[in-house]
XYZ file of C-alpha atoms in Angstrom:
455
model
C -22.521 -8.620 0.883
C -20.251 -7.155 -1.265
C -19.012 -8.417 -4.670
C -15.800 -10.186 -4.431
C -13.520 -10.517 -7.293
C -9.721 -11.397 -5.498
C -10.969 -13.514 -2.831
C -13.841 -15.162 -4.000
C -12.405 -18.343 -4.421
C -9.565 -18.106 -1.671
C -11.210 -20.337 1.183
C -11.975 -23.276 -1.347
C -9.846 -26.382 -0.084
C -6.744 -26.647 -2.147
C -6.926 -23.624 -3.845
C -3.076 -23.121 -4.089
C -3.035 -26.279 -6.183
C -3.034 -25.830 -9.784
C -5.493 -28.885 -10.299
C -8.054 -26.996 -7.889
C -7.398 -23.819 -9.279
C -8.046 -24.681 -12.704
C -11.288 -26.577 -11.743
C -12.437 -23.379 -10.294
C -12.279 -21.508 -13.494
C -8.373 -21.078 -13.193
C -6.220 -19.260 -16.143
C -9.488 -19.020 -18.165
C -8.389 -15.176 -18.763
C -5.124 -16.443 -20.207
C -6.840 -18.773 -22.901
C -9.255 -15.802 -23.674
C -6.900 -13.682 -24.167
C -4.293 -15.681 -26.285
C -7.140 -17.087 -28.396
C -9.694 -14.188 -28.933
C -7.757 -11.019 -28.340
C -5.026 -9.070 -29.430
C -2.615 -7.451 -26.925
C -3.884 -4.062 -27.627
C -7.610 -5.089 -27.140
C -6.038 -7.000 -23.719
C -4.885 -3.157 -23.043
C -8.260 -1.342 -24.021
C -10.292 -3.573 -21.406
C -7.961 -2.629 -18.765
C -8.525 1.012 -19.616
C -11.777 0.854 -20.163
C -12.335 -0.943 -16.476
C -10.902 1.987 -14.406
C -8.281 -0.242 -12.781
C -6.054 1.752 -10.761
C -2.632 1.064 -9.380
C -3.274 -0.639 -6.208
C 0.202 -0.077 -4.433
C -0.378 3.302 -3.149
C -0.382 5.733 -6.093
C -3.596 4.644 -7.616
C -2.444 5.667 -11.098
C -4.818 4.140 -14.010
C -3.202 0.806 -14.497
C -4.539 0.743 -18.407
C -2.683 4.222 -18.985
C 0.191 3.054 -17.330
C 0.283 0.020 -19.890
C -0.424 2.346 -23.214
C 2.929 4.481 -22.252
C 5.321 1.214 -23.209
C 7.474 1.584 -25.930
C 6.579 -0.481 -28.595
C 8.611 1.513 -31.650
C 11.994 0.813 -30.106
C 12.105 -3.310 -31.269
C 13.363 -3.827 -27.309
C 12.408 -6.732 -25.186
C 9.576 -5.487 -22.943
C 9.076 -7.012 -19.305
C 6.435 -6.676 -16.831
C 7.691 -6.698 -13.240
C 5.134 -7.352 -10.375
C 5.749 -5.455 -7.250
C 5.442 -7.703 -4.660
C 7.886 -6.193 -2.042
C 4.842 -5.151 0.660
C 6.733 -3.074 2.981
C 4.338 -0.267 3.958
C 3.927 -0.924 7.440
C 0.499 -1.753 8.422
C 0.018 -3.247 4.917
C -0.290 -6.977 4.409
C -2.719 -7.716 1.872
C -0.558 -8.706 -1.071
C 1.132 -11.390 1.211
C -2.653 -12.834 1.974
C -2.950 -13.067 -2.033
C 0.333 -14.565 -2.772
C 0.122 -16.931 0.121
C -3.445 -18.485 0.094
C -4.311 -17.844 -3.920
C -1.025 -18.187 -5.605
C -2.106 -19.037 -9.452
C -4.270 -15.805 -9.393
C -1.562 -13.820 -9.666
C 0.309 -16.099 -11.997
C -2.846 -16.189 -14.217
C -2.790 -12.284 -13.713
C 1.138 -12.405 -14.593
C 0.751 -14.287 -17.962
C -2.536 -12.376 -19.532
C -0.664 -8.849 -18.249
C 2.474 -9.909 -20.028
C 0.718 -11.165 -23.248
C -1.096 -7.955 -23.344
C 2.444 -5.905 -23.195
C 4.230 -7.922 -25.675
C 6.847 -9.276 -22.763
C 8.466 -12.530 -22.999
C 10.511 -12.417 -20.040
C 8.693 -11.253 -16.666
C 9.430 -11.052 -13.157
C 7.822 -11.078 -9.681
C 10.231 -8.945 -7.274
C 9.079 -10.512 -3.488
C 10.584 -8.999 -0.216
C 13.281 -11.178 1.289
C 10.823 -11.314 4.700
C 8.651 -13.228 2.240
C 10.698 -16.936 2.022
C 8.133 -18.987 2.567
C 5.548 -16.886 0.049
C 8.516 -17.127 -2.523
C 8.409 -20.842 -1.937
C 4.782 -21.047 -2.968
C 4.961 -18.668 -6.091
C 7.762 -20.691 -7.511
C 5.725 -24.153 -6.891
C 2.650 -22.520 -8.570
C 4.884 -21.379 -11.831
C 6.256 -24.507 -11.893
C 2.825 -26.285 -12.068
C 1.627 -23.646 -14.637
C 4.777 -24.288 -16.636
C 4.081 -27.840 -16.644
C 0.646 -27.421 -17.644
C 1.733 -25.498 -20.668
C 0.644 -21.732 -19.616
C 4.277 -20.755 -19.294
C 7.676 -21.762 -21.400
C 7.819 -21.703 -25.346
C 4.536 -21.697 -27.580
C 1.554 -21.582 -24.745
C -1.623 -23.141 -25.725
C -0.017 -23.255 -29.439
C -0.372 -19.729 -29.758
C 3.334 -18.844 -30.857
C 3.713 -16.750 -27.542
C 6.487 -17.334 -25.359
C 6.748 -16.335 -21.674
C 9.040 -17.040 -18.877
C 8.612 -15.905 -15.568
C 11.014 -16.117 -12.432
C 10.764 -14.801 -8.821
C 13.152 -12.691 -7.367
C 13.678 -12.006 -3.668
C 14.833 -8.703 -2.458
C 17.018 -8.050 0.497
C 14.448 -6.309 3.152
C 14.708 -2.793 1.875
C 11.313 -0.630 1.895
C 13.011 1.690 -1.000
C 12.482 -1.264 -2.884
C 8.764 -0.795 -3.094
C 9.708 2.270 -5.340
C 9.407 1.105 -9.291
C 12.975 2.226 -10.292
C 14.684 1.185 -7.083
C 13.388 -1.691 -7.770
C 14.975 -2.372 -11.152
C 17.887 -1.140 -9.793
C 17.969 -4.177 -7.218
C 16.789 -6.713 -9.693
C 19.480 -5.924 -11.636
C 21.904 -6.599 -8.908
C 22.598 -2.958 -7.851
C 21.781 -1.411 -4.819
C 18.243 -0.151 -4.383
C 18.658 3.665 -4.882
C 15.959 5.210 -7.053
C 16.531 6.407 -10.442
C 15.857 10.297 -11.906
C 12.699 10.385 -13.841
C 12.584 10.791 -16.812
C 13.559 8.367 -18.365
C 10.304 6.565 -17.075
C 10.544 2.954 -16.994
C 8.065 2.407 -20.007
C 10.705 4.050 -22.009
C 13.749 2.531 -20.200
C 13.271 0.218 -17.313
C 14.878 -3.270 -16.664
C 18.094 -3.204 -18.575
C 17.141 0.000 -20.046
C 14.425 -2.141 -21.828
C 10.634 -1.009 -21.557
C 9.090 -2.037 -18.444
C 5.931 -1.620 -16.794
C 5.953 -2.521 -13.073
C 2.889 -2.981 -11.006
C 1.806 -4.148 -7.707
C 0.128 -7.491 -6.877
C -3.498 -6.558 -6.228
C -3.351 -4.580 -9.341
C -2.028 -7.744 -11.798
C -4.641 -10.123 -9.569
C -7.236 -7.822 -10.890
C -6.479 -8.361 -14.684
C -8.096 -11.658 -15.087
C -11.684 -10.959 -13.606
C -11.338 -8.019 -16.030
C -10.273 -9.690 -19.038
C -12.772 -12.822 -18.355
C -16.086 -10.268 -17.540
C -14.730 -7.058 -19.579
C -13.582 -3.953 -18.667
C -16.837 -1.988 -18.882
C -18.418 -4.828 -16.218
C -15.322 -3.930 -13.743
C -16.358 -0.185 -14.112
C -19.673 -0.756 -12.781
C -18.600 -1.726 -9.661
C -17.338 1.161 -6.951
C -17.820 4.757 -7.391
C -16.906 7.511 -10.093
C -13.406 6.745 -10.771
C -12.543 4.613 -7.873
C -13.876 2.014 -9.852
C -13.573 -2.327 -8.685
C -12.806 -3.512 -5.399
C -9.892 -2.891 -3.107
C -8.082 -5.113 -0.616
C -7.546 -3.414 3.026
C -5.443 -4.473 5.770
C -6.882 -3.733 8.643
C -5.144 -3.748 12.209
C -5.450 -1.744 15.635
C -8.153 -0.984 18.106
C -10.778 -3.131 16.291
C -12.802 -6.157 16.770
C -12.039 -8.269 13.707
C -8.545 -7.357 12.007
C -7.629 -9.069 8.932
C -7.925 -8.337 4.954
C -11.052 -7.750 3.614
C -12.136 -7.410 -0.045
C -14.463 -4.388 -0.216
C -16.417 -2.399 -3.018
C -15.164 1.089 -3.662
C -17.311 3.368 -2.308
C -18.198 1.895 0.893
C -18.593 4.195 3.568
C -16.245 4.604 6.238
C -18.516 4.048 8.928
C -19.896 0.622 7.828
C -16.857 -0.724 7.123
C -15.454 0.190 10.933
C -18.862 -0.643 12.760
C -20.461 -3.524 10.748
C -19.823 -6.985 11.753
C -18.859 -7.929 8.167
C -16.043 -6.087 8.603
C -14.483 -4.490 11.155
C -17.105 -5.137 13.774
C -16.286 -1.832 15.916
C -13.737 -0.867 18.520
C -12.015 -3.890 20.426
C -13.167 -2.335 23.537
C -15.387 0.119 25.028
C -12.516 3.002 24.397
C -14.162 5.770 21.871
C -12.246 6.142 18.598
C -9.449 8.575 18.406
C -7.648 8.501 15.111
C -6.911 6.362 11.985
C -4.390 5.907 9.440
C -6.776 4.829 5.850
C -3.534 4.007 3.921
C -0.382 2.623 5.379
C 2.015 4.862 7.626
C 2.941 7.031 5.001
C -0.754 8.826 4.430
C -1.968 11.918 6.723
C -3.330 10.464 10.107
C -7.091 11.644 10.718
C -8.586 13.008 13.864
C -12.149 11.113 15.357
C -14.313 14.024 14.018
C -12.801 13.849 10.520
C -13.316 9.835 9.877
C -16.802 9.456 9.343
C -17.636 12.494 7.684
C -15.610 15.023 5.398
C -14.828 18.654 6.744
C -17.931 19.603 4.249
C -19.943 17.007 6.292
C -20.529 14.548 3.549
C -20.090 10.827 4.361
C -16.405 9.838 4.462
C -16.197 6.661 1.895
C -13.486 3.814 1.247
C -12.365 5.417 -2.369
C -9.294 7.460 -3.494
C -11.737 10.397 -4.132
C -13.357 10.951 -0.639
C -10.457 9.866 1.729
C -8.434 12.726 -0.072
C -11.312 15.381 0.239
C -10.172 18.730 1.507
C -6.657 17.649 0.884
C -3.780 17.348 3.812
C -5.900 20.111 5.843
C -8.869 17.592 6.797
C -8.110 14.689 4.251
C -5.759 11.490 3.612
C -5.105 9.066 1.114
C -6.400 5.605 0.665
C -2.525 5.023 -0.452
C -2.240 0.810 -0.163
C -5.055 0.435 1.865
C -3.294 -0.192 5.708
C -6.150 0.697 7.242
C -4.892 1.341 11.450
C -6.918 2.526 13.827
C -6.356 3.786 17.312
C -8.871 4.484 20.532
C -8.133 6.997 23.207
C -5.151 5.351 24.828
C -2.898 5.529 21.931
C -0.297 8.031 22.126
C 0.174 10.320 18.554
C 3.797 11.429 19.404
C 5.149 7.908 20.115
C 3.245 6.356 16.948
C 4.563 9.393 15.107
C 8.061 8.856 16.462
C 8.008 4.987 15.537
C 7.124 5.875 12.057
C 9.813 8.455 11.788
C 12.375 5.751 13.150
C 10.942 3.698 9.978
C 11.619 5.875 7.440
C 15.183 6.979 8.973
C 15.948 3.144 9.177
C 14.982 2.811 5.763
C 15.938 6.382 3.808
C 18.370 5.232 1.121
C 20.617 7.861 1.897
C 20.755 9.303 -2.069
C 19.059 12.537 -1.241
C 20.331 14.859 1.517
C 16.859 16.101 2.339
C 15.763 12.545 3.476
C 18.856 11.048 4.346
C 19.126 14.265 7.095
C 15.830 15.156 7.740
C 14.388 11.836 8.253
C 16.956 11.535 11.037
C 16.451 15.133 12.808
C 12.712 14.330 12.847
C 13.227 10.703 14.411
C 15.401 12.457 17.253
C 13.421 15.589 17.700
C 10.550 13.097 18.068
C 12.215 10.672 20.436
C 13.059 13.756 22.598
C 9.462 14.821 22.925
C 8.273 11.510 23.636
C 10.872 11.218 26.398
C 10.340 14.115 28.327
C 12.903 16.293 27.047
C 11.161 18.074 24.466
C 11.055 21.897 23.979
C 8.691 24.250 23.260
C 10.454 25.277 19.992
C 10.682 21.623 18.978
C 6.773 21.695 17.407
C 7.715 24.204 14.914
C 11.116 22.908 13.993
C 9.773 19.414 13.468
C 7.491 21.432 11.045
C 10.006 23.273 9.389
C 12.192 20.164 8.679
C 9.283 17.975 7.303
C 8.315 20.879 4.943
C 12.203 20.965 3.729
C 11.837 17.425 2.850
C 8.366 17.208 1.153
C 8.803 17.405 -2.765
C 12.476 17.515 -2.429
C 13.543 14.286 -3.089
C 13.727 11.792 -5.945
C 11.317 9.657 -4.809
C 8.284 9.581 -2.753
C 9.881 8.147 0.318
C 10.864 11.870 1.620
C 6.813 12.734 1.191
C 6.090 9.550 2.969
C 8.373 10.317 5.577
C 7.041 13.941 5.917
C 3.331 13.870 5.707
C 2.603 11.666 8.686
C 4.724 14.484 10.761
C 2.774 17.342 9.581
C -0.755 15.615 9.566
C 0.126 14.632 13.494
C 0.967 18.117 14.314
C -1.840 19.542 12.463
C -4.439 17.411 14.287
C -2.992 16.802 17.743
C -0.512 19.539 18.318
C -2.128 19.448 22.075
C -0.469 16.384 22.750
C 2.807 17.341 21.447
C 2.410 20.470 24.112
C 1.323 18.236 26.508
C 4.527 15.807 26.049
C 6.708 19.031 26.438
C 4.882 20.493 29.574
C 4.216 17.802 31.616
C 7.391 15.595 31.031
C 6.553 13.590 34.559
C 3.206 12.753 33.037
C 4.672 10.658 30.138
C 7.726 8.642 31.709
C 5.418 5.744 31.850
C 5.403 3.963 28.490
C 1.856 3.614 28.959
C 0.674 6.844 29.958
C -2.521 7.755 28.199
C -3.813 4.185 28.894
C -4.851 4.834 32.681
C -5.416 8.361 32.019
C -6.526 8.826 27.959
C -5.139 12.477 26.781
C -9.194 13.047 26.107
C -10.150 12.698 29.627
C -7.273 15.422 30.800
C -9.884 18.373 30.216
C -7.656 20.548 33.225
C -4.321 19.778 31.971
C -5.311 20.454 28.586
C -7.044 23.680 29.382
C -3.452 24.596 30.822
C -1.585 23.484 27.813
C -4.194 25.421 25.511
C -3.451 28.756 27.395
């Protein structure tokens, strides 16, 4: 059994309440930090831990904290990004719903480290029942003296609020989130200046993901050095994985970084293997925005090494033969899945969620959706495949925020690894009119047809 840092107490009856959480060691990190550590010492512990942002970017959290402007004299803020909108990702919701005080404790300890006296949890509007859980937890923590004025008699003050977004994926981008929190339309800002210098209300601001902040109490209680011993290389600690698709045991799992993809996929402790006797076809390791990988690159890298659940191993080979850990949205496909339809579905999402501020993303996501819809519905043209590659290449790297990249990468990867399926859709439109065309006749079994396509 791997070590649990975030989920070790989640099944304790009543852990949602302050009383039970406190009885099981809750808020110890707040006491330790405020009574025995300076803010800078807390930051150093997080830096030592090697904790990386768990929202998708994987940037070192302690380093990000160290960038915050302490010289301007302006108020500082910590904002928790709980706008969990990445398709295939649901681990933050799980934490907030079942052990909300862990996030509240992390917010208090982290705010103290940053010198923030006013902090926010920005939660997606669709999580209204979770919003109510967090509000209750905040009220309980405040009644117990862990929020408000003069926390634990230390002279440190902190007010913490939960703010509901309006259901925009773009607000998962930190500057768009800040714009929304200020009451504006959720459009990303041009950087620099970065939020650490000029963020919420032009004040120094750090934005961190739910899972990132929830790891801070363990680090403060046990030391950054102990956290760094867990995992592998620069991928330290544990990671929450949202697992879905054609697997026996979908759900949220906490794994130690460095676990092999094979063990995660097939052991009874985790996903338990494929849900039926259908073979593994592909998987997306980090949510809809990362490149899909075909079966032969899932358990082994192109160099023949075991593929591990870590930032470095999953990206081994670059986008040619690798992918990204991202937000940990682990989606598994068997051979009945249609990659073209899946890619079109992702493209529909990104077209709908584009804020429209950048022309390449605003126009390009719509074009990709239309071309993919045409191919999936039997009206594709031979030139459409290269047209898709051309469109995605003009989006990638040409937008203010990463949404354009998130829309472009899955399309490029799908064509890179499954071009034959796209060709099949175009050359045999009558075969794919049935929505479940690969269920009765999986593509991998169409050897005669595939040979015609290849020639």
